[in-house]
Each structure stands twice: as C-alpha cells, then as structure tokens.
Amino acid sequence: MTKPILKAYYNKIFFEFLVHKDDFVDAIIILPGFPSSNNEDELMQFFYENGFNVFYLRYGGSFQSKGYFLESNPSDDITQCIKYINRGKIVSLWDMEEKSFKNRDLIFLTGSFGGAIACSIVAKSNHLISRIILSAPVWDFDKHNTTYEEQNLSHLSDFVKRAYQNLYRIKFNNLINQLHKFKELSPEYYLQKLNCPLLVFYDQEDKTVSIEHTREIIKKIKKGRLIEHNLGHGLSEELIKRYWNEIEKFIKYG
C-alpha cells in the first residue's frame, strides 16, 4: 500500500517527506531542477520502500515555498532546512502532529540545475552530507552554452516567467546574472572542497547540458565516478531503477 506523503515547512522552504518511525536509516535529500514538475511521488515511494527516509525540498520562491526565486542564496536556504530536518522531528501539516525519526547518513539526489547547489552545500557544510548522486548536472553556469550547443538559459528564464507564472516568483531578468551573486555555486569554490563520494549519471547525447563538461570535471574529483547512459536528460525513476544495483552499492560503500 502506498504511504501518504507528508508535507511541512521550515521558514520559507516547503518540503515533502516519508520517514520510518522507529528505524535508524539513511536519508535521501531530493532537490529539484529548474523548472521542475514539482512531483517526485514515485521516486519518493521507491526510496522509502527500499528502507530510506526521503525528503523532497523546494527552493524559495518556487511552488509552495515562500519568497522569490533566487532572492537569497539557495545553498544557504537548503542547508538550514537540512539541519532542521536532521533533528529528527517535523510537524506534518496534515494533522499538525510531530513526526519523529532517526537519520543516519544523508545522501543528496538531484540533477541539472540542482547539481551546483548540491556541490556547494557539501563544500561548505563540513560533513553534513555523506554521498552525492547527480544526473546531468550543470557544474558551471558561466560556461554553459559557450563551448557546446546547449539549452539557452536566458531564454529559459523568459519561458519560465511566461509558462510558470504562479509556480516561480521571479524578479530578475537574467538567470546567469542572478546566479553570479552566489560565488559558492562556482566550481572554483566547491570543487576542491568536495569531501564525499560522488556518482554522476549522464546521457551521452544530452543536448540540454553537454556531457563534455562532466567528462572534464570528473577527472578533478578524487571520489567521483561517471556512468554514461541513453535515458535522456535529468533525474527519473527509470534511471534510478535501471541502475539500482550500482546506486545501492555506492550508497553502502562509496
């Protein structure tokens, strides 16, 4: 039977969660891409059924989260939310009852836009996160679409303003310029500070974000591994299930 997904807030950050009440287990922290469908129900259920606590966080200014998108550093906002979650007590908005649980290791799961955010959090949070699993991450927003033919992020910003009017509250006109405000999202900041194992999945023919960036970057990450596939851009349940044996081993042994 599918377990109801619970909902909660920490400050302006809205998140969903599934937890095991009495067990001391690893936790999956899911971050969305940009834009996002706002629905990872099947992925959450999959990890929960495999014994994990699961948390799906929304950036400030997106969907149910409060504020404006990227008005503050997303890595700071998410870090504070994760520290709150890791206390092991959350009030569910359904019945306003406190749910207790125990997290062991925390594992990031994200892709595309969320990649640099996850890496920056790991780089400055001093062992808060023990593993990172990425799918088609953008490592460096400044280099995107400058060497390889990739999605135009400036055009993407305009599209999101038109198509996601009530789902992303955006004041800025240029995504890249806005991201410049947050130096921690640059590989110059986070690459040398990544202190945990990292597993990356990438479609060899990805035209949204080129795999060539990752082929270069992965050589600079001591505990990094790249798995190439043909399942398309970004994070998906199909990808996780196809490579579940590799993912499970990575979570256990790094």
PDB file of C-alpha atoms in Angstrom, residues 33-239:
ATOM      1  CA  GLY A  33      15.823  21.060 -11.268  1.00  0.00           C
ATOM      2  CA  PHE A  34      14.692  24.305 -12.902  1.00  0.00           C
ATOM      3  CA  PRO A  35      11.989  24.326 -13.971  1.00  0.00           C
ATOM      4  CA  SER A  36      10.557  21.341 -12.153  1.00  0.00           C
ATOM      5  CA  SER A  37       7.356  19.320 -12.404  1.00  0.00           C
ATOM      6  CA  ASN A  38       7.051  19.607  -8.602  1.00  0.00           C
ATOM      7  CA  ASN A  39       6.217  15.907  -8.389  1.00  0.00           C
ATOM      8  CA  GLU A  40       8.607  13.154  -7.334  1.00  0.00           C
ATOM      9  CA  ASP A  41       5.984  10.949  -5.666  1.00  0.00           C
ATOM     10  CA  GLU A  42       7.055   7.719  -7.372  1.00  0.00           C
ATOM     11  CA  LEU A  43      10.733   8.337  -6.683  1.00  0.00           C
ATOM     12  CA  MET A  44       9.971   9.114  -3.039  1.00  0.00           C
ATOM     13  CA  GLN A  45       7.911   5.948  -2.658  1.00  0.00           C
ATOM     14  CA  PHE A  46      10.647   3.870  -4.319  1.00  0.00           C
ATOM     15  CA  PHE A  47      13.347   5.002  -1.899  1.00  0.00           C
ATOM     16  CA  TYR A  48      11.019   4.744   1.096  1.00  0.00           C
ATOM     17  CA  GLU A  49      10.097   1.168   0.181  1.00  0.00           C
ATOM     18  CA  ASN A  50      13.818   0.398  -0.054  1.00  0.00           C
ATOM     19  CA  GLY A  51      14.306   1.469   3.546  1.00  0.00           C
ATOM     20  CA  PHE A  52      15.239   5.150   3.319  1.00  0.00           C
ATOM     21  CA  ASN A  53      13.805   8.275   4.877  1.00  0.00           C
ATOM     22  CA  VAL A  54      13.060  10.650   1.978  1.00  0.00           C
ATOM     23  CA  PHE A  55      12.810  14.451   1.815  1.00  0.00           C
ATOM     24  CA  TYR A  56      11.955  16.493  -1.286  1.00  0.00           C
ATOM     25  CA  LEU A  57      12.792  20.183  -0.820  1.00  0.00           C
ATOM     26  CA  ARG A  58      11.573  23.146  -2.919  1.00  0.00           C
ATOM     27  CA  TYR A  59      13.698  26.239  -3.484  1.00  0.00           C
ATOM     28  CA  GLY A  60      12.483  29.512  -2.038  1.00  0.00           C
ATOM     29  CA  GLY A  61      10.155  31.294  -4.455  1.00  0.00           C
ATOM     30  CA  SER A  62       9.039  28.094  -6.188  1.00  0.00           C
ATOM     31  CA  PHE A  63       5.724  26.272  -5.871  1.00  0.00           C
ATOM     32  CA  GLN A  64       4.580  26.229  -2.214  1.00  0.00           C
ATOM     33  CA  SER A  65       7.805  27.733  -0.867  1.00  0.00           C
ATOM     34  CA  LYS A  66       7.627  31.372   0.163  1.00  0.00           C
ATOM     35  CA  GLY A  67       9.518  34.389  -1.165  1.00  0.00           C
ATOM     36  CA  TYR A  68      11.059  34.999  -4.594  1.00  0.00           C
ATOM     37  CA  PHE A  69      13.177  32.584  -6.590  1.00  0.00           C
ATOM     38  CA  LEU A  70      16.944  33.137  -6.068  1.00  0.00           C
ATOM     39  CA  GLU A  71      16.399  36.265  -3.972  1.00  0.00           C
ATOM     40  CA  SER A  72      18.793  34.638  -1.487  1.00  0.00           C
ATOM     41  CA  ASN A  73      21.493  32.006  -1.840  1.00  0.00           C
ATOM     42  CA  PRO A  74      19.680  28.678  -2.389  1.00  0.00           C
ATOM     43  CA  SER A  75      22.573  26.708  -0.908  1.00  0.00           C
ATOM     44  CA  ASP A  76      22.229  28.634   2.375  1.00  0.00           C
ATOM     45  CA  ASP A  77      18.445  28.180   2.471  1.00  0.00           C
ATOM     46  CA  ILE A  78      18.644  24.452   1.742  1.00  0.00           C
ATOM     47  CA  THR A  79      21.493  23.898   4.219  1.00  0.00           C
ATOM     48  CA  GLN A  80      19.467  25.398   7.059  1.00  0.00           C
ATOM     49  CA  CYS A  81      16.458  23.297   6.100  1.00  0.00           C
ATOM     50  CA  ILE A  82      18.539  20.103   6.067  1.00  0.00           C
ATOM     51  CA  LYS A  83      19.936  20.887   9.518  1.00  0.00           C
ATOM     52  CA  TYR A  84      16.366  21.358  10.738  1.00  0.00           C
ATOM     53  CA  ILE A  85      15.301  18.054   9.181  1.00  0.00           C
ATOM     54  CA  ASN A  86      18.259  16.249  10.715  1.00  0.00           C
ATOM     55  CA  ARG A  87      16.983  16.991  14.239  1.00  0.00           C
ATOM     56  CA  GLY A  88      14.584  14.103  13.651  1.00  0.00           C
ATOM     57  CA  LYS A  89      11.345  15.925  14.449  1.00  0.00           C
ATOM     58  CA  ILE A  90       8.964  17.503  11.905  1.00  0.00           C
ATOM     59  CA  VAL A  91       5.404  18.773  12.276  1.00  0.00           C
ATOM     60  CA  SER A  92       3.199  17.379   9.491  1.00  0.00           C
ATOM     61  CA  LEU A  93       0.809  19.942   8.007  1.00  0.00           C
ATOM     62  CA  TRP A  94      -1.910  17.288   7.612  1.00  0.00           C
ATOM     63  CA  ASP A  95      -2.636  16.740  11.296  1.00  0.00           C
ATOM     64  CA  MET A  96      -0.156  19.182  12.909  1.00  0.00           C
ATOM     65  CA  GLU A  97       1.382  16.264  14.779  1.00  0.00           C
ATOM     66  CA  GLU A  98       5.108  15.934  15.309  1.00  0.00           C
ATOM     67  CA  LYS A  99       6.693  13.027  13.435  1.00  0.00           C
ATOM     68  CA  SER A 100       9.855  11.577  14.956  1.00  0.00           C
ATOM     69  CA  PHE A 101      12.536   9.657  13.053  1.00  0.00           C
ATOM     70  CA  LYS A 102      16.276   8.988  13.039  1.00  0.00           C
ATOM     71  CA  ASN A 103      18.526   9.765  10.068  1.00  0.00           C
ATOM     72  CA  ARG A 104      21.866   8.035   9.687  1.00  0.00           C
ATOM     73  CA  ASP A 105      23.781   9.225   6.599  1.00  0.00           C
ATOM     74  CA  LEU A 106      22.355  11.923   4.310  1.00  0.00           C
ATOM     75  CA  ILE A 107      22.540  11.376   0.539  1.00  0.00           C
ATOM     76  CA  PHE A 108      21.876  14.136  -1.998  1.00  0.00           C
ATOM     77  CA  LEU A 109      19.889  13.188  -5.104  1.00  0.00           C
ATOM     78  CA  THR A 110      19.430  15.838  -7.772  1.00  0.00           C
ATOM     79  CA  GLY A 111      20.232  16.786 -11.351  1.00  0.00           C
ATOM     80  CA  SER A 112      20.705  19.564 -13.872  1.00  0.00           C
ATOM     81  CA  PHE A 113      20.181  22.942 -12.107  1.00  0.00           C
ATOM     82  CA  GLY A 114      20.442  21.318  -8.670  1.00  0.00           C
ATOM     83  CA  GLY A 115      23.925  19.916  -9.264  1.00  0.00           C
ATOM     84  CA  ALA A 116      25.965  23.014  -8.445  1.00  0.00           C
ATOM     85  CA  ILE A 117      23.699  23.777  -5.481  1.00  0.00           C
ATOM     86  CA  ALA A 118      24.238  20.309  -4.009  1.00  0.00           C
ATOM     87  CA  CYS A 119      28.009  20.547  -4.516  1.00  0.00           C
ATOM     88  CA  SER A 120      28.209  23.985  -2.907  1.00  0.00           C
ATOM     89  CA  ILE A 121      26.282  22.747   0.144  1.00  0.00           C
ATOM     90  CA  VAL A 122      28.641  19.796   0.561  1.00  0.00           C
ATOM     91  CA  ALA A 123      31.678  22.062   0.124  1.00  0.00           C
ATOM     92  CA  LYS A 124      30.742  24.406   2.953  1.00  0.00           C
ATOM     93  CA  SER A 125      28.721  22.255   5.352  1.00  0.00           C
ATOM     94  CA  ASN A 126      31.523  20.185   6.939  1.00  0.00           C
ATOM     95  CA  HIS A 127      30.377  16.579   6.503  1.00  0.00           C
ATOM     96  CA  LEU A 128      26.638  17.228   6.679  1.00  0.00           C
ATOM     97  CA  ILE A 129      26.181  15.111   3.513  1.00  0.00           C
ATOM     98  CA  SER A 130      27.891  11.728   3.063  1.00  0.00           C
ATOM     99  CA  ARG A 131      27.143  10.982  -0.641  1.00  0.00           C
ATOM    100  CA  ILE A 132      26.041  12.869  -3.771  1.00  0.00           C
ATOM    101  CA  ILE A 133      24.129  11.314  -6.688  1.00  0.00           C
ATOM    102  CA  LEU A 134      23.748  13.628  -9.682  1.00  0.00           C
ATOM    103  CA  SER A 135      22.039  13.292 -13.042  1.00  0.00           C
ATOM    104  CA  ALA A 136      23.190  15.603 -15.849  1.00  0.00           C
ATOM    105  CA  PRO A 137      24.381  18.406 -13.548  1.00  0.00           C
ATOM    106  CA  VAL A 138      25.248  21.941 -14.602  1.00  0.00           C
ATOM    107  CA  TRP A 139      28.658  22.429 -12.983  1.00  0.00           C
ATOM    108  CA  ASP A 140      29.411  25.960 -14.130  1.00  0.00           C
ATOM    109  CA  PHE A 141      26.600  28.283 -15.198  1.00  0.00           C
ATOM    110  CA  ASP A 142      29.109  30.731 -16.727  1.00  0.00           C
ATOM    111  CA  LYS A 143      30.416  28.125 -19.190  1.00  0.00           C
ATOM    112  CA  HIS A 144      27.017  26.761 -20.144  1.00  0.00           C
ATOM    113  CA  ASN A 145      26.291  27.090 -23.880  1.00  0.00           C
ATOM    114  CA  THR A 146      29.640  28.791 -24.582  1.00  0.00           C
ATOM    115  CA  THR A 147      31.619  25.819 -25.971  1.00  0.00           C
ATOM    116  CA  TYR A 148      28.966  23.214 -26.731  1.00  0.00           C
ATOM    117  CA  GLU A 149      25.482  23.551 -28.187  1.00  0.00           C
ATOM    118  CA  GLU A 150      23.203  23.548 -25.146  1.00  0.00           C
ATOM    119  CA  GLN A 151      19.931  24.980 -23.900  1.00  0.00           C
ATOM    120  CA  ASN A 152      19.921  28.787 -23.708  1.00  0.00           C
ATOM    121  CA  LEU A 153      19.447  29.654 -20.041  1.00  0.00           C
ATOM    122  CA  SER A 154      18.486  33.276 -20.729  1.00  0.00           C
ATOM    123  CA  HIS A 155      15.687  32.072 -22.982  1.00  0.00           C
ATOM    124  CA  LEU A 156      14.746  29.525 -20.311  1.00  0.00           C
ATOM    125  CA  SER A 157      14.275  32.325 -17.759  1.00  0.00           C
ATOM    126  CA  ASP A 158      11.848  34.136 -20.064  1.00  0.00           C
ATOM    127  CA  PHE A 159       9.987  30.908 -20.795  1.00  0.00           C
ATOM    128  CA  VAL A 160       9.552  30.096 -17.102  1.00  0.00           C
ATOM    129  CA  LYS A 161       8.178  33.585 -16.467  1.00  0.00           C
ATOM    130  CA  ARG A 162       5.558  33.004 -19.151  1.00  0.00           C
ATOM    131  CA  ALA A 163       4.708  29.358 -18.537  1.00  0.00           C
ATOM    132  CA  TYR A 164       5.143  29.026 -14.746  1.00  0.00           C
ATOM    133  CA  GLN A 165       3.780  32.396 -13.629  1.00  0.00           C
ATOM    134  CA  ASN A 166       2.274  31.203 -10.363  1.00  0.00           C
ATOM    135  CA  LEU A 167       4.837  28.478  -9.699  1.00  0.00           C
ATOM    136  CA  TYR A 168       8.063  30.507  -9.791  1.00  0.00           C
ATOM    137  CA  ARG A 169       8.101  34.062  -8.433  1.00  0.00           C
ATOM    138  CA  ILE A 170      10.908  35.706 -10.415  1.00  0.00           C
ATOM    139  CA  LYS A 171      12.009  39.341 -10.219  1.00  0.00           C
ATOM    140  CA  PHE A 172      15.248  39.087 -12.202  1.00  0.00           C
ATOM    141  CA  ASN A 173      15.581  39.224 -16.000  1.00  0.00           C
ATOM    142  CA  ASN A 174      18.715  37.132 -16.492  1.00  0.00           C
ATOM    143  CA  LEU A 175      19.296  33.807 -14.724  1.00  0.00           C
ATOM    144  CA  ILE A 176      23.074  33.783 -15.224  1.00  0.00           C
ATOM    145  CA  ASN A 177      23.476  37.316 -13.842  1.00  0.00           C
ATOM    146  CA  GLN A 178      21.389  36.399 -10.815  1.00  0.00           C
ATOM    147  CA  LEU A 179      23.464  33.291 -10.134  1.00  0.00           C
ATOM    148  CA  HIS A 180      26.648  35.415 -10.249  1.00  0.00           C
ATOM    149  CA  LYS A 181      25.629  36.762  -6.845  1.00  0.00           C
ATOM    150  CA  PHE A 182      26.314  33.395  -5.255  1.00  0.00           C
ATOM    151  CA  LYS A 183      30.027  32.579  -5.598  1.00  0.00           C
ATOM    152  CA  GLU A 184      29.587  29.245  -3.821  1.00  0.00           C
ATOM    153  CA  LEU A 185      27.788  27.903  -6.916  1.00  0.00           C
ATOM    154  CA  SER A 186      31.001  28.163  -8.945  1.00  0.00           C
ATOM    155  CA  PRO A 187      33.297  25.122  -9.348  1.00  0.00           C
ATOM    156  CA  GLU A 188      36.215  27.410  -8.463  1.00  0.00           C
ATOM    157  CA  TYR A 189      34.694  27.484  -4.980  1.00  0.00           C
ATOM    158  CA  TYR A 190      33.343  23.990  -4.427  1.00  0.00           C
ATOM    159  CA  LEU A 191      35.481  21.534  -6.454  1.00  0.00           C
ATOM    160  CA  GLN A 192      38.471  21.412  -4.113  1.00  0.00           C
ATOM    161  CA  LYS A 193      36.189  21.182  -1.080  1.00  0.00           C
ATOM    162  CA  LEU A 194      34.078  18.202  -2.124  1.00  0.00           C
ATOM    163  CA  ASN A 195      34.823  15.729   0.652  1.00  0.00           C
ATOM    164  CA  CYS A 196      32.424  12.882  -0.083  1.00  0.00           C
ATOM    165  CA  PRO A 197      31.937  10.270  -2.844  1.00  0.00           C
ATOM    166  CA  LEU A 198      30.042  11.487  -5.903  1.00  0.00           C
ATOM    167  CA  LEU A 199      28.213   9.432  -8.553  1.00  0.00           C
ATOM    168  CA  VAL A 200      27.152  11.099 -11.815  1.00  0.00           C
ATOM    169  CA  PHE A 201      24.771   9.788 -14.487  1.00  0.00           C
ATOM    170  CA  TYR A 202      24.758  11.334 -17.958  1.00  0.00           C
ATOM    171  CA  ASP A 203      23.143  10.640 -21.308  1.00  0.00           C
ATOM    172  CA  GLN A 204      25.888  10.667 -23.946  1.00  0.00           C
ATOM    173  CA  GLU A 205      23.617  12.551 -26.382  1.00  0.00           C
ATOM    174  CA  ASP A 206      22.234  15.090 -23.896  1.00  0.00           C
ATOM    175  CA  LYS A 207      21.585  18.373 -25.744  1.00  0.00           C
ATOM    176  CA  THR A 208      20.211  20.266 -22.742  1.00  0.00           C
ATOM    177  CA  VAL A 209      23.522  20.126 -20.876  1.00  0.00           C
ATOM    178  CA  SER A 210      26.531  18.599 -22.644  1.00  0.00           C
ATOM    179  CA  ILE A 211      28.237  15.571 -21.126  1.00  0.00           C
ATOM    180  CA  GLU A 212      31.612  17.034 -22.138  1.00  0.00           C
ATOM    181  CA  HIS A 213      31.617  19.341 -19.097  1.00  0.00           C
ATOM    182  CA  THR A 214      31.277  16.322 -16.820  1.00  0.00           C
ATOM    183  CA  ARG A 215      33.952  14.330 -18.644  1.00  0.00           C
ATOM    184  CA  GLU A 216      36.342  17.183 -17.846  1.00  0.00           C
ATOM    185  CA  ILE A 217      35.168  17.881 -14.291  1.00  0.00           C
ATOM    186  CA  ILE A 218      35.035  14.274 -13.094  1.00  0.00           C
ATOM    187  CA  LYS A 219      38.816  13.985 -13.528  1.00  0.00           C
ATOM    188  CA  LYS A 220      39.227  16.689 -10.878  1.00  0.00           C
ATOM    189  CA  ILE A 221      37.056  14.965  -8.273  1.00  0.00           C
ATOM    190  CA  LYS A 222      39.006  12.457  -6.196  1.00  0.00           C
ATOM    191  CA  LYS A 223      35.986  10.327  -5.283  1.00  0.00           C
ATOM    192  CA  GLY A 224      33.949  10.935  -8.449  1.00  0.00           C
ATOM    193  CA  ARG A 225      32.528   8.351 -10.851  1.00  0.00           C
ATOM    194  CA  LEU A 226      30.657   8.839 -14.141  1.00  0.00           C
ATOM    195  CA  ILE A 227      28.132   6.372 -15.592  1.00  0.00           C
ATOM    196  CA  GLU A 228      27.075   7.110 -19.169  1.00  0.00           C
ATOM    197  CA  HIS A 229      23.639   6.010 -20.387  1.00  0.00           C
ATOM    198  CA  ASN A 230      20.962   6.692 -23.029  1.00  0.00           C
ATOM    199  CA  LEU A 231      17.894   7.520 -20.907  1.00  0.00           C
ATOM    200  CA  GLY A 232      17.681  11.240 -21.607  1.00  0.00           C
ATOM    201  CA  HIS A 233      18.324  14.394 -19.586  1.00  0.00           C
ATOM    202  CA  GLY A 234      17.816  14.718 -15.871  1.00  0.00           C
ATOM    203  CA  LEU A 235      16.579  12.637 -12.989  1.00  0.00           C
ATOM    204  CA  SER A 236      13.956   9.935 -13.499  1.00  0.00           C
ATOM    205  CA  GLU A 237      12.552   6.864 -11.800  1.00  0.00           C
ATOM    206  CA  GLU A 238      13.533   4.840 -14.883  1.00  0.00           C
ATOM    207  CA  LEU A 239      17.169   5.866 -14.442  1.00  0.00           C
TER     208      LEU A 239
END
